[in-house]
Tab-separated table of C-alpha atoms in Angstrom:
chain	number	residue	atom	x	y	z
M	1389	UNK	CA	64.235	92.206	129.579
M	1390	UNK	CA	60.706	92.962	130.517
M	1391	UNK	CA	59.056	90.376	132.778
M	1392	UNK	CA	56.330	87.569	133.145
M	1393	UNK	CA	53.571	88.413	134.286
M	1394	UNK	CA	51.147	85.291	135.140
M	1395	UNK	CA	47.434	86.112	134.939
M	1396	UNK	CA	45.248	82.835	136.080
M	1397	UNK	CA	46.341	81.187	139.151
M	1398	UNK	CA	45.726	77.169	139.768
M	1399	UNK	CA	42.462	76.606	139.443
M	1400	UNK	CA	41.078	79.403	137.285
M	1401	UNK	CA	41.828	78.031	133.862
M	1402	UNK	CA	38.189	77.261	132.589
M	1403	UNK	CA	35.923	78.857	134.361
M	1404	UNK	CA	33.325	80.576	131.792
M	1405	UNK	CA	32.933	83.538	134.949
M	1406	UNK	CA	35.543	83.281	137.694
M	1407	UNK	CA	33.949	83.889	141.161
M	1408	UNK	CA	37.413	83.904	142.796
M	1409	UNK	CA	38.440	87.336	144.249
M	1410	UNK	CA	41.651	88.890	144.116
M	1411	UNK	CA	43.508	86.715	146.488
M	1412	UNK	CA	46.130	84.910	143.716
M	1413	UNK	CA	49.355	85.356	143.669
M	1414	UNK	CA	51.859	86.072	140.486
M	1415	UNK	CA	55.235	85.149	140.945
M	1416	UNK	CA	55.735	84.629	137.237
M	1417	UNK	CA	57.006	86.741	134.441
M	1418	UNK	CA	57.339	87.173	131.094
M	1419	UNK	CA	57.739	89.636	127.918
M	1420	UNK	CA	55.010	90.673	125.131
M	1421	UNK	CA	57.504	87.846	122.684
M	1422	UNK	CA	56.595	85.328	125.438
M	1423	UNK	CA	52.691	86.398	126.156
M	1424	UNK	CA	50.204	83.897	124.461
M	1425	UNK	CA	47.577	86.441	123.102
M	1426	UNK	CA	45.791	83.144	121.906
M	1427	UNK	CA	42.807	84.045	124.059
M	1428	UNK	CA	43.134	87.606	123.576
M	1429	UNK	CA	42.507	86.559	119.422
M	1430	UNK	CA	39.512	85.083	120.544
M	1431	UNK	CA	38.056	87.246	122.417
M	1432	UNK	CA	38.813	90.298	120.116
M	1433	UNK	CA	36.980	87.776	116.982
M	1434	UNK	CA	34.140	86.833	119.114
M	1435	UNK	CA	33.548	90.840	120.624
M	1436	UNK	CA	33.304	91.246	116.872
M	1437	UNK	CA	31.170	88.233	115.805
M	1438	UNK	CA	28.404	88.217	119.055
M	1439	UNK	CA	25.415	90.047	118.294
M	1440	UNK	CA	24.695	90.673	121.605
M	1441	UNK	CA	28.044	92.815	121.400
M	1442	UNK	CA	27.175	95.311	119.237
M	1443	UNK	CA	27.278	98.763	121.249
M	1444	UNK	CA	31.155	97.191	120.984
M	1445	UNK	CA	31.460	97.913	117.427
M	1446	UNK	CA	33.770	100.680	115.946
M	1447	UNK	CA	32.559	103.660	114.559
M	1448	UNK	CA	32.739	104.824	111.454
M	1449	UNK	CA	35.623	107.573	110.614
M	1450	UNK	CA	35.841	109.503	107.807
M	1451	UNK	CA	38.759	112.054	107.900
M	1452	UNK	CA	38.642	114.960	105.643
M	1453	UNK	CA	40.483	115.601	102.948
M	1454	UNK	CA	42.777	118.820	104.185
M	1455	UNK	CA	45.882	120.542	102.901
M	1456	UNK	CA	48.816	119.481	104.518
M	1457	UNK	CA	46.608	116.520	106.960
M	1458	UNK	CA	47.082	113.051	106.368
M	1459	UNK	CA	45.726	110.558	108.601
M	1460	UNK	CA	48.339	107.743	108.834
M	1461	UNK	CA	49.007	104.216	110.531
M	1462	UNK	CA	51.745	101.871	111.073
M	1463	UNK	CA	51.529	99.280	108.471
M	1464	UNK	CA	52.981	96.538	109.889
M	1465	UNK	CA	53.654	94.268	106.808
M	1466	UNK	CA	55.228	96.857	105.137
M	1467	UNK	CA	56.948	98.251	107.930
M	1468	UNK	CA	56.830	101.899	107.428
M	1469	UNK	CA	53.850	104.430	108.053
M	1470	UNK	CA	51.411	105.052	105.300
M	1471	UNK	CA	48.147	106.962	104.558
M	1472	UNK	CA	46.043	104.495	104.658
M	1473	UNK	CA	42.642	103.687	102.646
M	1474	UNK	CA	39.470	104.591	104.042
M	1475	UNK	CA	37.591	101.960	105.984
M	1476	UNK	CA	40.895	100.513	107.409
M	1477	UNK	CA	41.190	98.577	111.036
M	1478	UNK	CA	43.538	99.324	112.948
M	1479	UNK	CA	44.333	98.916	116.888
M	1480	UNK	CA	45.324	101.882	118.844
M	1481	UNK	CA	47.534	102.435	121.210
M	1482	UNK	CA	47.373	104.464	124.876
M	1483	UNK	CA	50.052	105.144	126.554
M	1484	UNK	CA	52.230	107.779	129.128
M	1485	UNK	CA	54.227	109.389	127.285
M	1486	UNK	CA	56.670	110.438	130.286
M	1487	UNK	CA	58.734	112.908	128.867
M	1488	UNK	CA	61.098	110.769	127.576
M	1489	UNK	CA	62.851	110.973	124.209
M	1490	UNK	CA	61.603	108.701	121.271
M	1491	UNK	CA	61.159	108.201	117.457
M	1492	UNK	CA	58.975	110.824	115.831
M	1493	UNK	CA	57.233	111.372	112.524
M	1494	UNK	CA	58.682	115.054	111.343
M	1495	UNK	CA	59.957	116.825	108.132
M	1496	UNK	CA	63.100	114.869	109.010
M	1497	UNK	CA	61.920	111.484	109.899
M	1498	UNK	CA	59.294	111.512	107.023
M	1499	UNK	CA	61.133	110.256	104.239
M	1500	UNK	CA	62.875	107.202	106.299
M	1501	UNK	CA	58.929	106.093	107.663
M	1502	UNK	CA	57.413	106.385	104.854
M	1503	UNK	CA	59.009	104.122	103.007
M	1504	UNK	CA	58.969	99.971	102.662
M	1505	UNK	CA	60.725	99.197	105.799
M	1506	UNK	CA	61.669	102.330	107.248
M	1507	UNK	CA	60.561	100.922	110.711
M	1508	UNK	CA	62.945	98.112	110.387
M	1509	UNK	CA	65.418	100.520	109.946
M	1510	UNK	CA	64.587	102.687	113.232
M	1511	UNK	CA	63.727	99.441	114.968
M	1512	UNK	CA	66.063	100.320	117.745
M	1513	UNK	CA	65.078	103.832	117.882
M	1514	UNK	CA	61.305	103.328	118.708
M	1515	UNK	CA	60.472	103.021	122.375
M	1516	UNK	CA	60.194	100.329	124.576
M	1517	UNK	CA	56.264	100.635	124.229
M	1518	UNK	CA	55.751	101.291	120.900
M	1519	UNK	CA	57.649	97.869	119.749
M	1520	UNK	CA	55.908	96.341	122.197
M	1521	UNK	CA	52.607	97.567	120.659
M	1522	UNK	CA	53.592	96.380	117.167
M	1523	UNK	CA	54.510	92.799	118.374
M	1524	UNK	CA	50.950	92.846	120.157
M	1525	UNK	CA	49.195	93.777	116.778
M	1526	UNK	CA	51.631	90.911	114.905
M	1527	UNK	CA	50.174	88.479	117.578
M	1528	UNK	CA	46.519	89.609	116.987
M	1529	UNK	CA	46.653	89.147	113.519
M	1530	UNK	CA	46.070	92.737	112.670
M	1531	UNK	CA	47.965	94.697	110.608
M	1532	UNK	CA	47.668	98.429	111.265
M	1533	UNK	CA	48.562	100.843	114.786
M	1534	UNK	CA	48.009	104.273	115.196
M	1535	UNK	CA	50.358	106.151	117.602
M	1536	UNK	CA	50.288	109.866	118.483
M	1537	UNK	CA	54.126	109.943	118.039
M	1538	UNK	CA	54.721	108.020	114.608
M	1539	UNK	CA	51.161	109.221	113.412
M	1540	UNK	CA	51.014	112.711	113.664
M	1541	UNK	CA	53.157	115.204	112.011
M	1542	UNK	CA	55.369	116.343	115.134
M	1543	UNK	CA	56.753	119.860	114.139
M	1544	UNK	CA	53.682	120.931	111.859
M	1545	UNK	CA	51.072	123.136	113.787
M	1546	UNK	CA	48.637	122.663	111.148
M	1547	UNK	CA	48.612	118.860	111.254
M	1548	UNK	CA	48.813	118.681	115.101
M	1549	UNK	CA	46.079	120.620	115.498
M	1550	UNK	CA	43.691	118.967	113.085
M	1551	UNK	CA	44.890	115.679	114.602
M	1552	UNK	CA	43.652	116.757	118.257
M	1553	UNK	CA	40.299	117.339	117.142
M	1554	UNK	CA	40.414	114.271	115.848
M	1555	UNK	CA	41.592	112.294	118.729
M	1556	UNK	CA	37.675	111.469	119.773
M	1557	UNK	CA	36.790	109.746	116.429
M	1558	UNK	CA	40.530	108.167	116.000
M	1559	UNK	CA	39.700	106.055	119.226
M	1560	UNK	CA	36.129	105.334	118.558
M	1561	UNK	CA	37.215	103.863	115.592
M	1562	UNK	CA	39.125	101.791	116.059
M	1563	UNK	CA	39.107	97.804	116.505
M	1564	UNK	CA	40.146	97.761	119.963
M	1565	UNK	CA	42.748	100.302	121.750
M	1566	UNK	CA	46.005	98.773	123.010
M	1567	UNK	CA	46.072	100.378	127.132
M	1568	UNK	CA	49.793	100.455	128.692
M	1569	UNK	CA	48.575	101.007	132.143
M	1570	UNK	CA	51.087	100.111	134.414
M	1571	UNK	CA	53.756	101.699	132.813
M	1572	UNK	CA	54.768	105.351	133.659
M	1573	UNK	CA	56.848	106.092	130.552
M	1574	UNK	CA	56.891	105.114	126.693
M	1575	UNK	CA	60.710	103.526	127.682
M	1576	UNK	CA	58.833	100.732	130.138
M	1577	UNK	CA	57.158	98.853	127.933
M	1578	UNK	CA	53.527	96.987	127.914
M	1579	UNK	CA	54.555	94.515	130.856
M	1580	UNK	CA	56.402	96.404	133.531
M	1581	UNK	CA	59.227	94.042	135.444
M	1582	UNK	CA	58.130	93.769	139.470
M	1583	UNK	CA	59.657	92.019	141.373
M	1584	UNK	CA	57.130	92.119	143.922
M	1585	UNK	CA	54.758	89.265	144.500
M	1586	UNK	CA	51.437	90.460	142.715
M	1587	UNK	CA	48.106	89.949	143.610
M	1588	UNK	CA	46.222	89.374	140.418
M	1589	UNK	CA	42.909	90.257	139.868
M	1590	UNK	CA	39.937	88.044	139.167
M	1591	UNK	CA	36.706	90.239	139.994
M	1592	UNK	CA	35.809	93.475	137.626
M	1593	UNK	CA	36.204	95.424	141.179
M	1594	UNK	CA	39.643	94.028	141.521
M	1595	UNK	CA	40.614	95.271	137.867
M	1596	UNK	CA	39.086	98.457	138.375
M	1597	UNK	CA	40.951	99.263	141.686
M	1598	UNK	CA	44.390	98.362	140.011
M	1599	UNK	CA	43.884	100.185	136.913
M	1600	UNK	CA	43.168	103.084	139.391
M	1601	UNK	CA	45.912	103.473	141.239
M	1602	UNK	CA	47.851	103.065	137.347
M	1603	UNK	CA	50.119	105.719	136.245
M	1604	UNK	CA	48.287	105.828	133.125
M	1605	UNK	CA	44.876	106.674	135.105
M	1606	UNK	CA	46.699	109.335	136.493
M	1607	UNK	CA	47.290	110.967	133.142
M	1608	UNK	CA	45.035	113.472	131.375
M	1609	UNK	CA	45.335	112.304	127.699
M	1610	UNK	CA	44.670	108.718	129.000
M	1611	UNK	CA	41.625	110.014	129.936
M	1612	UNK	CA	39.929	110.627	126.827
M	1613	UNK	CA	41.297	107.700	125.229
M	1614	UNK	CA	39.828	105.559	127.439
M	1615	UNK	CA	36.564	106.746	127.135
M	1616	UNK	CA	35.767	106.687	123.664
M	1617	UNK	CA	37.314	102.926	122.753
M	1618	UNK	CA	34.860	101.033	122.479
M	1619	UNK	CA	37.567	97.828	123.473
M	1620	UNK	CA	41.122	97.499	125.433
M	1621	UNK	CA	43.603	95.054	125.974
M	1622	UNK	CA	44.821	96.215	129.385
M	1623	UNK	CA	48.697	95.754	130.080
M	1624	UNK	CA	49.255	95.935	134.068
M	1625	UNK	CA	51.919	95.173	136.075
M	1626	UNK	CA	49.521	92.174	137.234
M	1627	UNK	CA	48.662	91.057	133.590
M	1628	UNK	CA	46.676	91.116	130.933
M	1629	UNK	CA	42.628	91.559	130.180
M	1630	UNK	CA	40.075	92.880	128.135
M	1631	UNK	CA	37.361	95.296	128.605
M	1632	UNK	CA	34.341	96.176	126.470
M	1633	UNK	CA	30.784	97.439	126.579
M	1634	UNK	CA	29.778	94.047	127.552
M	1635	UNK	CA	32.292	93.520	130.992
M	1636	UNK	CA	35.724	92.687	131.751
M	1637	UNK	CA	37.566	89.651	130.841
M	1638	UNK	CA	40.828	87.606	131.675
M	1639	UNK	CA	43.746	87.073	129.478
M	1640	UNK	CA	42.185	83.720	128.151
M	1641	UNK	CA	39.069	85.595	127.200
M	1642	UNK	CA	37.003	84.230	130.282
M	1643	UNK	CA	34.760	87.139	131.906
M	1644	UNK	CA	35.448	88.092	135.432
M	1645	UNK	CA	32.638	88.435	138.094
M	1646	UNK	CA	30.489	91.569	137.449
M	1647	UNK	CA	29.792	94.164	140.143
M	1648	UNK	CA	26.014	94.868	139.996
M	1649	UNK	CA	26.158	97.772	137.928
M	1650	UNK	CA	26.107	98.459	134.017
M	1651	UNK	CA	29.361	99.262	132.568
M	1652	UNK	CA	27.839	101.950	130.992
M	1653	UNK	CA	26.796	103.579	134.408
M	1654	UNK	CA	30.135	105.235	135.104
M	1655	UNK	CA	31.591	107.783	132.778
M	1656	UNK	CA	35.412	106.726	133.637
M	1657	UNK	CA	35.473	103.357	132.190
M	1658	UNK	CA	36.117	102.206	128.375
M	1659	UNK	CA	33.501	103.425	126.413
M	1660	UNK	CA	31.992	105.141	129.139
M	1661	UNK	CA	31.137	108.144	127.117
M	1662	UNK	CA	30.182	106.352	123.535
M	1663	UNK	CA	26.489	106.052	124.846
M	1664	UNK	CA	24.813	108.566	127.424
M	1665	UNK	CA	21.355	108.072	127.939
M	1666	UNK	CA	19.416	110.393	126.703
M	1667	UNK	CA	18.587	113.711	128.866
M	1668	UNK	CA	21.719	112.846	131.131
M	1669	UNK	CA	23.916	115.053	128.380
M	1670	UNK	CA	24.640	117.924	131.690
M	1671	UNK	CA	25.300	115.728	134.255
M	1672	UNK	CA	27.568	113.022	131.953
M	1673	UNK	CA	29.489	116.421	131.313
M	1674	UNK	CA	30.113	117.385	134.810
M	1675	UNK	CA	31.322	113.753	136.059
M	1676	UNK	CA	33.562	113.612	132.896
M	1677	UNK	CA	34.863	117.387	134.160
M	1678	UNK	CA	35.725	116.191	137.466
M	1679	UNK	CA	37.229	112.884	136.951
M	1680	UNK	CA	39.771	114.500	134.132
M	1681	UNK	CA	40.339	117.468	137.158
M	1682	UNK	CA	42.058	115.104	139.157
M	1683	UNK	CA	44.428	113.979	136.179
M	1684	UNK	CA	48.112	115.021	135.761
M	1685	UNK	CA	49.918	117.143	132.683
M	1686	UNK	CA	53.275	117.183	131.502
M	1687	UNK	CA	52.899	120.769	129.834
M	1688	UNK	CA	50.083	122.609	131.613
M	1689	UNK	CA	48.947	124.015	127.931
M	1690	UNK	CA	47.742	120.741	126.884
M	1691	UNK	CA	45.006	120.784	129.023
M	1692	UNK	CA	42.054	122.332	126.211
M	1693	UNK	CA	43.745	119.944	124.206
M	1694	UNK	CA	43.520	116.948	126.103
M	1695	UNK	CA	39.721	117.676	127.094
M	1696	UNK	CA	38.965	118.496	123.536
M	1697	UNK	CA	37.661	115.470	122.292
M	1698	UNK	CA	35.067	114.729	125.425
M	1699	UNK	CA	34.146	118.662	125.271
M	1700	UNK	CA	33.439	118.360	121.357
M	1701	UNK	CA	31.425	115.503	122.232
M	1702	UNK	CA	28.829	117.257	124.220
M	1703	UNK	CA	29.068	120.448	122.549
M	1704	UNK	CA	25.912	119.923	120.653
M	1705	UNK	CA	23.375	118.185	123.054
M	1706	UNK	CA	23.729	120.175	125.947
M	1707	UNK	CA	21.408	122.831	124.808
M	1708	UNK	CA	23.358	125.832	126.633
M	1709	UNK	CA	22.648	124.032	129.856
């Protein structure tokens, strides 16, 4: 049983921007069946809706039509994994994978996924995470979640490697990115059990210190995935909260207190590589280089891959600098 995890303290409920610092206490817990994403809803319809919100927008993504590539998503009504039509939302999901055994989409898997229900089916077999995920999107209200394991075609070379150099536009497109930060492995789970006392963060500074010292921070694909969403839900073992182009926000949707810097100024936060000012293309680059340099890999020939996306991104505006 995973546990609670309380995010707002006595007191806090309310407040439009909460000036308190990170001096709360959680002593609660809980499990993604038990989290009320209520304000999590709201604030993912409102991102959406607000006009002043709009560098927080999705891009479009237009996968092409390859031999032996399909782009697919979890369906969640029909429970299986489909190729979906173009245009569709989805939510995302980031995660450490860990190493550990779980569910995959292969030649042998294929024909049980694909079909009505076939994720009912191999309910049990899915990790801790990944169920997790889907009971997120359930409580969101959206329908469709892309995950590298159930997604991509595990034992064809040809459809992992168009996949990979797709990774850049599979995150920018989507709705929002689901972030399992404070778990180390895909068997933990969204809300990892501590039974610690927790001191929960209620200033952006706060958030951005926790997520640092993360396990998934620590990871190289993470790294990438986190800078092209344009929105997260953020799982810690602290709680819940939202990020976006416009700040950082609590699990009821209320923003915490901004450090006085943009967002955008840092190129290792969520979205922090969507929209580089212009003529800082070189220097974007190297801060990007160094900050996925201090990240970790399971197999030490993933790291092209796992740079791929941010390298493909620059490729063209740097000019030969």
């Amino acid at each position: 049983m995973l546990p609670k995890v309380a995010i707002q303290a006595d007191g806090a409920a309310g407040l439009s921007v909460s000036q308190l610092s990170q001096t709360q206490v959680n002593t609660a817990l809980t499990t993604v069946l038990d989290a009320d994403l209520g304000g999590m809803q709201k604030w993912l319809a409102w991102c959406e809706g607000d006009m002043g919100h709009c560098a927080c927008k999705a891009l479009p993504f237009q996968p092409k039509d390859l031999p032996g590539v399909s782009f697919r998503l979890i369906d969640l009504q029909r429970r299986c994994i489909v190729t979906p039509p173009r245009d569709t939302a989805f939510i995302a999901l980031t995660y450490v994978w860990g190493g550990v055994e779980q569910l995959r989409l292969n030649r042998t898997t294929e024909p049980v996924l694909m079909q009505d229900g076939g994720l009912a089916v191999s309910w049990l077999r899915l990790s801790t995470t990944i169920r997790d995920a889907i009971i997120v999107c359930e409580k969101l209200g959206e329908r469709h979640l892309w995950t590298d394991t159930l997604c991509i075609m595990q034992d064809s070379s040809r459809d992992m490697t168009v996949q990979l150099t797709w990774m850049r536009q599979i995150y920018a497109s989507a709705k929002c990115a689901i972030a399992a930060v404070g778990a180390a492995t895909a068997d933990h789970g969204l809300l990892v059990s501590s039974r610690a006392e927790q001191v929960v963060p209620n200033s952006e500074d706060a958030l951005t210190t926790l997520i640092a010292s993360s396990p998934w921070e620590g990871r190289a694909w993470c790294y990438q995935e986190k800078v092209f969403s344009h929105r997260m839900i953020i799982f810690t073992h602290c709680g819940i909260y939202a990020q976006c182009q416009g700040g950082s926000y609590d699990v009821e949707g209320a923003q915490l207190e901004r450090r006085n810097i943009r967002l955008l100024d840092t190129y290792n936060t969520c979205g922090g590589m969507l929209f580089v000012p212009r003529g800082e293309d070189l220097e974007s680059f190297i801060s990007a280089v160094e900050y996925y340099s201090q990240r970790q890999l399971t197999k030490s020939q993933d790291k092209k891959h796992a740079f791929e996306g941010i390298f493909r991104r620059y490729a063209n505006g740097m000019d030969g600098q």
